Amino acid sequence: MVKVFLDAGHGGHDPGALGNDLREKDINLSVALKVGNILINHSVNVNYSRTTDVFVELAERARKANNYNADIFVSLHCNAFDNPSAKGVETYSYPGSSNGAKLAKLLQSSIVSSGVYTVDRGTKTANFAVLRLTNMPAALVEMGFITNGEDANILKNRQEDLAIAIAKGILSYFGIPYKDSVTTLYKVQVGAFSVKSNADNLANELKSKGYDAIVIYQGGYYKVQVGAFKVRSNAEALANELKAQGYDVIIVVV
Ligand code: ZN
């Protein structure tokens, strides 16, 4: 199965760009999680540099993707400029990476053809750390200018459309057709905590047992999720396996 690593830029004490009452880190994370859900719905394996509002070093983001052996790396960001009239979408790849450039072109053209943008600023290359340090084809999408009113409106109110466009671009890289109707996902959740360290401890315990546990902050709780499946019986099989080990498991349908 294809493996995609999604990198929501910034996080924690690093809010990224600010503008129009928005924080870049929040938009990046929200869109990344939505993209991930769509990809999982298309039987793509997904891993993230972060699934909550935490700070992760650039080198660590790349290291995680390399350890995961991802087929591609996609980083999501929002642009900013002193002049609020600057606007539009642009996508970067690493200089000299032809597959990175191919991925960047597919992402850019998918966003443009979906209409979730103001100006097509095209694809570019840049020596960004996450593009340089990742071993696989990588692209970084600047989804819009948080400092521009029109773009900020897209970044705030059209995150689902942006996520679909980005997911379509990723899927097209692998030749996987996008299916509109797959929306139900069965998530295996092992716990929900108000204190993040409790969730992290449980996730680490599960990881040490070989489970792909992630912590997602949602609705005021840190939730430990061990898997997300299109097929309910697959989620039930994992839930039963975890229950047999004494874990408190629920299946969340989204
Ligand atoms: Zn950024």
XYZ file of C-alpha atoms and ligand atoms in Angstrom:
255
model
C 0.000 0.000 0.000
C 1.094 3.523 -0.768
C 2.477 5.507 2.185
C 1.995 9.262 2.430
C 3.553 11.499 5.064
C 1.640 14.707 5.805
C 3.437 17.588 7.458
C 1.327 20.327 9.044
C 3.747 23.244 9.254
C 4.591 24.981 12.566
C 2.781 24.195 15.839
C 3.064 24.754 19.567
C 5.088 27.871 20.422
C 5.590 28.495 16.688
C 2.276 29.804 15.309
C 3.666 30.424 11.817
C 2.199 33.347 9.931
C -0.549 35.429 11.524
C -3.246 37.515 9.853
C -6.957 38.174 9.692
C -7.374 36.649 13.184
C -5.983 33.342 11.922
C -2.916 31.374 12.977
C -1.145 29.441 10.263
C -0.420 26.454 12.527
C -4.151 25.853 13.111
C -5.046 25.919 9.413
C -2.134 23.673 8.442
C -3.127 21.072 11.033
C -6.832 21.154 10.283
C -6.302 20.719 6.527
C -3.625 18.033 7.032
C -5.976 15.917 9.167
C -8.746 16.304 6.579
C -6.390 15.310 3.748
C -5.312 12.297 5.801
C -8.889 11.136 6.285
C -9.590 11.352 2.557
C -6.421 9.408 1.730
C -7.225 6.701 4.290
C -10.619 6.440 2.632
C -8.736 5.599 -0.555
C -6.738 2.831 1.150
C -3.609 4.964 1.425
C -1.418 4.627 4.530
C -0.933 7.982 6.203
C 1.429 9.277 8.845
C 1.785 12.804 10.220
C 4.533 14.980 11.642
C 1.965 16.171 14.167
C -1.713 15.586 14.871
C -1.996 18.088 17.721
C -0.813 21.622 18.450
C 2.789 20.742 19.286
C 6.133 22.092 18.128
C 8.219 19.734 15.977
C 11.694 20.633 14.685
C 12.122 20.669 10.902
C 14.784 17.929 10.969
C 12.520 15.803 13.164
C 9.679 16.115 10.631
C 11.962 14.798 7.900
C 13.359 12.084 10.170
C 9.848 10.836 10.961
C 8.985 10.670 7.254
C 12.226 8.852 6.460
C 11.676 6.351 9.289
C 8.158 5.762 8.027
C 9.603 5.061 4.577
C 6.953 7.255 3.038
C 6.527 7.220 -0.742
C 5.938 10.964 -0.734
C 6.087 13.873 1.724
C 3.602 16.746 1.532
C 4.017 19.808 3.728
C 1.175 22.279 4.214
C 1.732 25.962 4.929
C 0.136 29.374 4.558
C 1.962 32.315 3.081
C 2.277 35.860 4.455
C 3.514 39.182 3.161
C 3.795 42.778 4.386
C 1.584 43.954 1.542
C -1.901 42.525 2.138
C -2.658 42.523 -1.595
C -0.284 39.572 -2.135
C -2.388 36.460 -2.649
C -2.582 33.083 -4.296
C -1.394 29.502 -4.109
C 2.082 28.169 -4.901
C 3.783 24.815 -4.487
C 7.474 24.091 -3.938
C 9.769 21.172 -4.579
C 13.476 20.674 -4.003
C 15.789 21.887 -6.798
C 16.773 18.962 -9.018
C 14.117 16.543 -7.759
C 12.100 15.598 -10.843
C 9.601 13.511 -8.893
C 9.282 16.319 -6.364
C 8.546 18.715 -9.225
C 6.005 16.271 -10.647
C 4.278 16.042 -7.268
C 4.320 19.833 -6.860
C 2.776 20.302 -10.322
C 0.006 17.789 -9.593
C -0.819 19.449 -6.258
C -0.794 22.939 -7.744
C -2.920 22.016 -10.766
C -5.380 20.100 -8.596
C -5.918 23.133 -6.364
C -6.237 25.420 -9.383
C -8.681 23.157 -11.195
C -10.769 22.860 -8.009
C -11.105 26.647 -7.889
C -10.085 26.944 -4.222
C -7.585 29.745 -4.829
C -7.317 33.366 -5.882
C -4.145 33.530 -8.007
C -2.155 30.687 -9.565
C 1.424 31.540 -8.557
C 2.675 28.297 -10.064
C 5.317 25.824 -8.932
C 8.740 26.829 -7.674
C 11.820 25.232 -6.206
C 13.384 26.116 -2.853
C 16.008 24.772 -0.503
C 13.550 24.282 2.376
C 14.799 21.988 5.149
C 11.865 19.580 4.980
C 12.291 19.231 1.202
C 16.069 18.807 1.484
C 16.160 16.360 4.400
C 13.423 14.010 3.234
C 14.515 10.950 1.241
C 11.337 10.721 -0.847
C 9.728 13.049 -3.417
C 8.511 16.037 -1.432
C 6.389 19.115 -2.018
C 5.366 22.068 0.107
C 2.059 23.777 -0.578
C 1.577 27.423 0.367
C -2.218 27.223 0.371
C -2.796 30.977 0.351
C -1.790 34.239 2.024
C -3.109 34.506 5.557
C -2.391 38.243 5.279
C -4.814 38.680 2.367
C -8.532 38.983 3.057
C -9.730 36.834 0.146
C -7.164 34.103 0.786
C -7.840 34.178 4.530
C -11.499 33.587 3.768
C -10.577 30.461 1.780
C -8.163 29.282 4.484
C -10.793 29.729 7.168
C -13.983 28.617 5.426
C -13.012 26.250 2.625
C -10.682 23.827 4.387
C -12.665 20.779 3.265
C -12.462 21.893 -0.385
C -8.745 22.576 -0.010
C -8.246 19.143 1.543
C -10.118 17.430 -1.286
C -8.031 19.288 -3.876
C -4.766 18.384 -2.121
C -5.846 14.765 -1.662
C -6.799 14.565 -5.343
C -3.344 15.836 -6.285
C -1.698 13.224 -4.063
C -3.906 10.427 -5.382
C -3.198 11.405 -8.984
C 0.539 11.088 -8.300
C -0.080 7.400 -7.628
C -2.706 6.981 -10.335
C -5.387 6.283 -7.731
C -8.807 7.516 -8.891
C -10.574 9.882 -6.510
C -13.917 8.600 -5.295
C -16.388 11.180 -4.106
C -18.688 8.907 -2.178
C -16.294 7.318 0.277
C -16.906 9.308 3.393
C -17.394 6.856 6.229
C -14.344 6.042 8.271
C -14.164 3.740 11.289
C -11.602 4.966 13.793
C -10.378 2.778 16.622
C -10.018 4.976 19.680
C -8.426 3.706 22.865
C -8.838 6.664 25.154
C -9.680 10.351 25.456
C -7.883 12.530 27.967
C -7.992 16.151 29.058
C -4.275 15.987 29.900
C -2.016 15.552 26.875
C 0.739 13.643 28.714
C -1.755 10.915 29.664
C -2.653 10.459 26.005
C 1.019 10.499 24.994
C 1.851 7.851 27.601
C -0.869 5.531 26.344
C 0.112 6.146 22.710
C 3.751 5.348 23.520
C 2.735 2.158 25.304
C 0.720 1.087 22.257
C 3.569 2.023 19.892
C 5.958 -0.122 21.941
C 3.580 -3.013 21.245
C 3.775 -2.304 17.518
C 0.532 -0.373 17.104
C 0.399 2.739 14.940
C -1.007 5.010 17.668
C -1.508 8.733 17.182
C -2.869 11.447 19.482
C -5.436 13.804 17.982
C -6.772 16.881 19.773
C -10.479 17.182 19.112
C -13.425 18.608 20.989
C -11.310 19.516 24.002
C -9.788 16.054 24.441
C -6.566 14.326 23.463
C -7.726 11.154 21.773
C -5.539 8.118 21.205
C -6.344 6.636 17.823
C -4.841 3.323 16.770
C -6.229 2.989 13.290
C -8.769 4.254 10.802
C -10.500 1.939 8.364
C -12.957 2.087 5.485
C -14.282 -1.332 6.398
C -16.009 -1.698 9.746
C -14.986 -5.339 10.217
C -11.315 -4.336 10.009
C -11.848 -1.767 12.757
C -13.730 -4.330 14.822
C -10.947 -6.879 14.456
C -8.391 -4.391 15.775
C -10.767 -3.244 18.530
C -11.254 -6.837 19.672
C -7.529 -7.478 19.659
C -6.987 -4.415 21.875
C -9.916 -5.263 24.153
C -8.382 -8.687 24.714
C -5.344 -6.875 26.096
C -7.492 -4.952 28.540
C -7.811 -1.672 26.658
C -10.969 0.409 26.727
C -11.786 0.652 23.028
C -14.482 2.436 21.083
C -15.052 2.664 17.348
C -15.790 6.202 16.213
C -17.634 6.586 12.905
C -16.793 9.777 11.007
Zn 4.657 28.228 7.230
